[in-house]
PDB file of C-alpha atoms in Angstrom:
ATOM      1  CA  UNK A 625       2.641 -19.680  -6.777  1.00  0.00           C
ATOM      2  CA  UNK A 626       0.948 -16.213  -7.751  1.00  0.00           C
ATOM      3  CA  UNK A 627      -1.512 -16.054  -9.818  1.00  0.00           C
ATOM      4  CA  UNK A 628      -1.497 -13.490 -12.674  1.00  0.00           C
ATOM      5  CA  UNK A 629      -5.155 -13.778 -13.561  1.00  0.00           C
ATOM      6  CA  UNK A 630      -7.186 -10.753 -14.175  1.00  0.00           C
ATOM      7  CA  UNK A 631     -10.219 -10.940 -11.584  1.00  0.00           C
ATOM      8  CA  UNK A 632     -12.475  -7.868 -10.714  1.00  0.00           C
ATOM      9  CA  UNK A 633     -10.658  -6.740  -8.208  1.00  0.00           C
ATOM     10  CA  UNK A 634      -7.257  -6.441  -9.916  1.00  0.00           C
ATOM     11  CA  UNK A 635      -9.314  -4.371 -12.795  1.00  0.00           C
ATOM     12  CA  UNK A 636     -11.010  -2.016 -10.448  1.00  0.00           C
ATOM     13  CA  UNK A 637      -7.337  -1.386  -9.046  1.00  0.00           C
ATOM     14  CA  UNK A 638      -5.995  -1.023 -12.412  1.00  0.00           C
ATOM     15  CA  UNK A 639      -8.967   1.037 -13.549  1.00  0.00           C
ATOM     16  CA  UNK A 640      -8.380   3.497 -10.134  1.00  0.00           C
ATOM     17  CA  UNK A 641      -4.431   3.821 -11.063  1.00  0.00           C
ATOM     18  CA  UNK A 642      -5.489   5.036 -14.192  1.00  0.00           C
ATOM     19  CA  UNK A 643      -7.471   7.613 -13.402  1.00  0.00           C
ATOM     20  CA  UNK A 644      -5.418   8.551 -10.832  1.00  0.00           C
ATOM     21  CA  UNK A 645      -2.899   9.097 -12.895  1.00  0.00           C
ATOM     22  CA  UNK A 646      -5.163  11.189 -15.286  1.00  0.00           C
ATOM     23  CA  UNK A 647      -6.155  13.593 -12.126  1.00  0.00           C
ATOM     24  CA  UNK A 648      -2.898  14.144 -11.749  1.00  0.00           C
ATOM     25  CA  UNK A 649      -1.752  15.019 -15.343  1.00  0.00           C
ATOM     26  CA  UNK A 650      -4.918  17.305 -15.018  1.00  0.00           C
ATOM     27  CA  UNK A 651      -4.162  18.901 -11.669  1.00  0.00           C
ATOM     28  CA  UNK A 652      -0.408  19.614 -13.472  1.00  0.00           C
ATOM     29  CA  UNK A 653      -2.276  21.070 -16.274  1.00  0.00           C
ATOM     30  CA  UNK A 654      -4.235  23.234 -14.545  1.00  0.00           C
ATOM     31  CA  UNK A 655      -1.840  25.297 -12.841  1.00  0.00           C
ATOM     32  CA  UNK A 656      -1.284  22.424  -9.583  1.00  0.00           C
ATOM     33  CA  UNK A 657      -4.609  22.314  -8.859  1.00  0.00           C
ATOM     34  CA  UNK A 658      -4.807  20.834  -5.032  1.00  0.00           C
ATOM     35  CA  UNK A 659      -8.197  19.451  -5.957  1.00  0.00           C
ATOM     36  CA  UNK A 660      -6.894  17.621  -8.786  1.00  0.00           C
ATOM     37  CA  UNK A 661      -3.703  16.673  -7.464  1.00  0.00           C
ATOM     38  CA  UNK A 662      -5.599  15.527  -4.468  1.00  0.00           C
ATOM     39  CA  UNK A 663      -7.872  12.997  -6.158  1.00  0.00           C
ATOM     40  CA  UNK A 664      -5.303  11.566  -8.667  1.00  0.00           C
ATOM     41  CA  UNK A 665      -2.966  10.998  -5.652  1.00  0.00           C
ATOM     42  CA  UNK A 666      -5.543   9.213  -3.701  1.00  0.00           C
ATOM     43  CA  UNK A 667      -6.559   7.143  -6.620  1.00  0.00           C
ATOM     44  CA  UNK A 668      -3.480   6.154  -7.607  1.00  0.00           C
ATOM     45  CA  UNK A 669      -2.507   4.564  -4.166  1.00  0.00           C
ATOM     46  CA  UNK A 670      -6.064   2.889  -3.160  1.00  0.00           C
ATOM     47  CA  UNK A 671      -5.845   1.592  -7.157  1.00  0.00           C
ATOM     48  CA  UNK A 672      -1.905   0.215  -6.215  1.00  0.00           C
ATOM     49  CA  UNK A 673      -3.447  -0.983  -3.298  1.00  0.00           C
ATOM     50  CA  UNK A 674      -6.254  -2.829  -4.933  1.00  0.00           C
ATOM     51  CA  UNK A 675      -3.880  -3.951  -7.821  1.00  0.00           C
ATOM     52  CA  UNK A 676      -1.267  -6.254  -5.960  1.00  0.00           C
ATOM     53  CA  UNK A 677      -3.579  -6.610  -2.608  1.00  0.00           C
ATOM     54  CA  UNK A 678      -3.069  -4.517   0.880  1.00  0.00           C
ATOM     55  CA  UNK A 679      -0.239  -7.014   2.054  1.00  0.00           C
ATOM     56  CA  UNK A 680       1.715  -6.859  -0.563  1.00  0.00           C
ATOM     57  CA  UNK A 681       1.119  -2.902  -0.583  1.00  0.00           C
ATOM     58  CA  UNK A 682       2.312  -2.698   2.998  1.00  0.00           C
ATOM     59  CA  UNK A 683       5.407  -4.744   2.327  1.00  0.00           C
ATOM     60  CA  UNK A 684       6.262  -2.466  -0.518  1.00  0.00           C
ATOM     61  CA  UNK A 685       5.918   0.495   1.398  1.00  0.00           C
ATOM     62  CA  UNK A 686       7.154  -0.541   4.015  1.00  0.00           C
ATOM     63  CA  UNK A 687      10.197  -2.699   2.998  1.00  0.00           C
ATOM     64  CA  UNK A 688      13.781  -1.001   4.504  1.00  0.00           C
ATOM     65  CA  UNK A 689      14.591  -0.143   0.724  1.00  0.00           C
ATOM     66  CA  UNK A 690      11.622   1.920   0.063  1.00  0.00           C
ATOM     67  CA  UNK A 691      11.783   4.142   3.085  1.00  0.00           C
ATOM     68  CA  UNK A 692      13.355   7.115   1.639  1.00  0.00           C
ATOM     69  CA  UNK A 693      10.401   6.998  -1.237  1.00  0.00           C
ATOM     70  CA  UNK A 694       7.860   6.254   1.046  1.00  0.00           C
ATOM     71  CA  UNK A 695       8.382   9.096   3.475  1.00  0.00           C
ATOM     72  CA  UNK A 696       9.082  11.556   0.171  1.00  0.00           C
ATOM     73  CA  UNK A 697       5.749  10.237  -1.492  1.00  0.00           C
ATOM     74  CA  UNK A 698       3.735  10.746   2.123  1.00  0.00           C
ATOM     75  CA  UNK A 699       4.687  14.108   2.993  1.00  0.00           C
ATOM     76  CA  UNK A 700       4.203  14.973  -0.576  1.00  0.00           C
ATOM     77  CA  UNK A 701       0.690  14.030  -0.005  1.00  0.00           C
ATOM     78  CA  UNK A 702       0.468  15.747   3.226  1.00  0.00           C
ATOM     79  CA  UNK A 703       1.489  19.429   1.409  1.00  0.00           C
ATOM     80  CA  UNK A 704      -0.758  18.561  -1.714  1.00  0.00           C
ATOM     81  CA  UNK A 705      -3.372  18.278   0.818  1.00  0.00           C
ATOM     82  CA  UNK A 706      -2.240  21.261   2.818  1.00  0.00           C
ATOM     83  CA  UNK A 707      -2.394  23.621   0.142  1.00  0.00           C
ATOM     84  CA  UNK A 708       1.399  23.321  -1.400  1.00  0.00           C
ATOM     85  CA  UNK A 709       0.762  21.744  -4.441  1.00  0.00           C
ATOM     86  CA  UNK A 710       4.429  22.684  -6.596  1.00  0.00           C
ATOM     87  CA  UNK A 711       6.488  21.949  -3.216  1.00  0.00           C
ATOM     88  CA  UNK A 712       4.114  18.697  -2.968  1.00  0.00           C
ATOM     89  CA  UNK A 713       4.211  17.173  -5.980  1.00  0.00           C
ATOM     90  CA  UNK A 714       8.584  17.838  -6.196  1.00  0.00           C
ATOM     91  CA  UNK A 715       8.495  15.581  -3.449  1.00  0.00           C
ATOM     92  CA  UNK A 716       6.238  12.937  -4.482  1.00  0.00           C
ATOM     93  CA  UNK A 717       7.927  12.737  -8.039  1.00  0.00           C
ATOM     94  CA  UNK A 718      11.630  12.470  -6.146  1.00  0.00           C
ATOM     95  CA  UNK A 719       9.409   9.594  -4.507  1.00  0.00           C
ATOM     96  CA  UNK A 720       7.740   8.047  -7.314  1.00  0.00           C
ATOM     97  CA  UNK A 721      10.967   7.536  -8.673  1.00  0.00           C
ATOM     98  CA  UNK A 722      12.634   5.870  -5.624  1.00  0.00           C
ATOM     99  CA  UNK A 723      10.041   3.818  -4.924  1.00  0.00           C
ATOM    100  CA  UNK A 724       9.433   2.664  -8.685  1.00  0.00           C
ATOM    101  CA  UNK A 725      13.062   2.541 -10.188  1.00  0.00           C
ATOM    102  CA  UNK A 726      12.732  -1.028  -9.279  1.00  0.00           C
ATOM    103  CA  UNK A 727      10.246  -1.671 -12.635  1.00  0.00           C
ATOM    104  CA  UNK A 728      12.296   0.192 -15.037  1.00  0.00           C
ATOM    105  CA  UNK A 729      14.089  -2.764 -16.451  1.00  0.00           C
ATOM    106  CA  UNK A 730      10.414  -4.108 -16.894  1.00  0.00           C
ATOM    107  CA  UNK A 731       9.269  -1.095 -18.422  1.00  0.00           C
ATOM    108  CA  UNK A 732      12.608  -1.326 -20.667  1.00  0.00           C
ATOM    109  CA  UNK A 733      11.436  -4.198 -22.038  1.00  0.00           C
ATOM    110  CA  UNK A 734       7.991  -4.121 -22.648  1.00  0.00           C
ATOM    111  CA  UNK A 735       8.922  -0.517 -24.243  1.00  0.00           C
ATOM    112  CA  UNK A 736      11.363  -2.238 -26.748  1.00  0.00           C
ATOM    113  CA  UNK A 737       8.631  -4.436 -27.688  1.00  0.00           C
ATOM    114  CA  UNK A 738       6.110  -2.182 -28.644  1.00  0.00           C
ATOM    115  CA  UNK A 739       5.636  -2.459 -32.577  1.00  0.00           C
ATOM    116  CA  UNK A 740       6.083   1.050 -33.507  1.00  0.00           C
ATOM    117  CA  UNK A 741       8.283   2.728 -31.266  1.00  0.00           C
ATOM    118  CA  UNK A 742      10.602  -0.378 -30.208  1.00  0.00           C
ATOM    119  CA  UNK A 743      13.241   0.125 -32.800  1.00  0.00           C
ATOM    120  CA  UNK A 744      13.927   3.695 -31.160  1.00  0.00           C
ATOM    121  CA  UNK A 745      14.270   1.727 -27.410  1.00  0.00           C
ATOM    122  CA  UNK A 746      15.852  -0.699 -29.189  1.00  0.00           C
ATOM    123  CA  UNK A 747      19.315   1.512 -30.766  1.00  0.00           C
ATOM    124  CA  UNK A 748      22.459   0.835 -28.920  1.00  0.00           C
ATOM    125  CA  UNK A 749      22.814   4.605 -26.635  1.00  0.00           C
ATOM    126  CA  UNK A 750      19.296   3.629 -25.273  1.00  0.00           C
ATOM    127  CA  UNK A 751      19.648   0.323 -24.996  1.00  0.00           C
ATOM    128  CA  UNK A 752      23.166   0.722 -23.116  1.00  0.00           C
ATOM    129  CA  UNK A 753      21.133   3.311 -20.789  1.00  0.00           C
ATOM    130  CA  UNK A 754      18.408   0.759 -19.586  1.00  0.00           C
ATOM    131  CA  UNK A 755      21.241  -2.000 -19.596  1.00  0.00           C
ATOM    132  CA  UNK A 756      23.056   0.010 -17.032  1.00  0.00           C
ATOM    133  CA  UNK A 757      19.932  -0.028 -14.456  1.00  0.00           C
ATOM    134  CA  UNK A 758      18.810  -3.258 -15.264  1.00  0.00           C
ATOM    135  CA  UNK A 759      19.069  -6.195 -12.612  1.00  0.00           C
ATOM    136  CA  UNK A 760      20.315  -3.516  -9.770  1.00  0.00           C
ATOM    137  CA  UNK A 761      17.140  -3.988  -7.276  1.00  0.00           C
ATOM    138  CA  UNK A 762      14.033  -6.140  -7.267  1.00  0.00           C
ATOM    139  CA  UNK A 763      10.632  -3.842  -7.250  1.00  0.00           C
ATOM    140  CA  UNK A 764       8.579  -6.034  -4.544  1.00  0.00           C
TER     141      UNK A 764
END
């Protein structure tokens, strides 16, 4: 059985994927900082990582599915780092997206239950648009 309690561990990771998402958004802002881009990338992952735990990490990285957004996502990283920020973060985003289209049915629903802005996720063009993804792959 998992367990979907929230311990201090699962926060932390939460709390890291947060703000590496917000180092990110600022490195964008900023003209691609590398610095920027830098940190929020390796917050993001060690916050993933401390999220769902480092086995179940490595299995999502590494399952056959993921491969083409894992190696995007990684050399991403590597030209961030490098110095190649635009180049860089094209790559990771094409990556992001492979690796993560596997939780937008998820984040189809939890978006058409949100009080205020569900009844726009909620009218028939959108709703036929998440319909068409839903059920195709499962994330982990």
């Amino acid at each position: 059985m998992v367990s979907f309690e929230m311990n201090d561990r699962k926060k932390i990771g939460l709390g890291l994927t947060g703000f590496g998402v917000f180092f990110s958004f600022l490195g964008i802002i900023f003209f691609f900082d590398k610095g920027l881009l830098a940190m929020g990338n390796i917050l993001f992952l060690s916050g993933v990582t401390l999220t769902i735990g480092l086995k179940s990490s490595m299995q999502f990285f590494m399952k056959r599915s993921n491969y083409k957004g894992t190696i995007s996502f990684g050399v991403g990283f590597f030209l961030v780092i490098i110095g190649w920020p635009i180049f860089g973060m094209i790559l990771e985003a094409y990556g992001f997206v492979v690796l993560f289209s596997g939780f937008w049915p998820t984040l189809a629903v939890f978006l058409q239950k949100i009080p205020v802005v569900g009844w726009l996720f909620q009218q028939p063009f959108i709703r036929s648009f998440f319909d068409r993804y839903r059920g195709k792959r499962v994330p982990v």
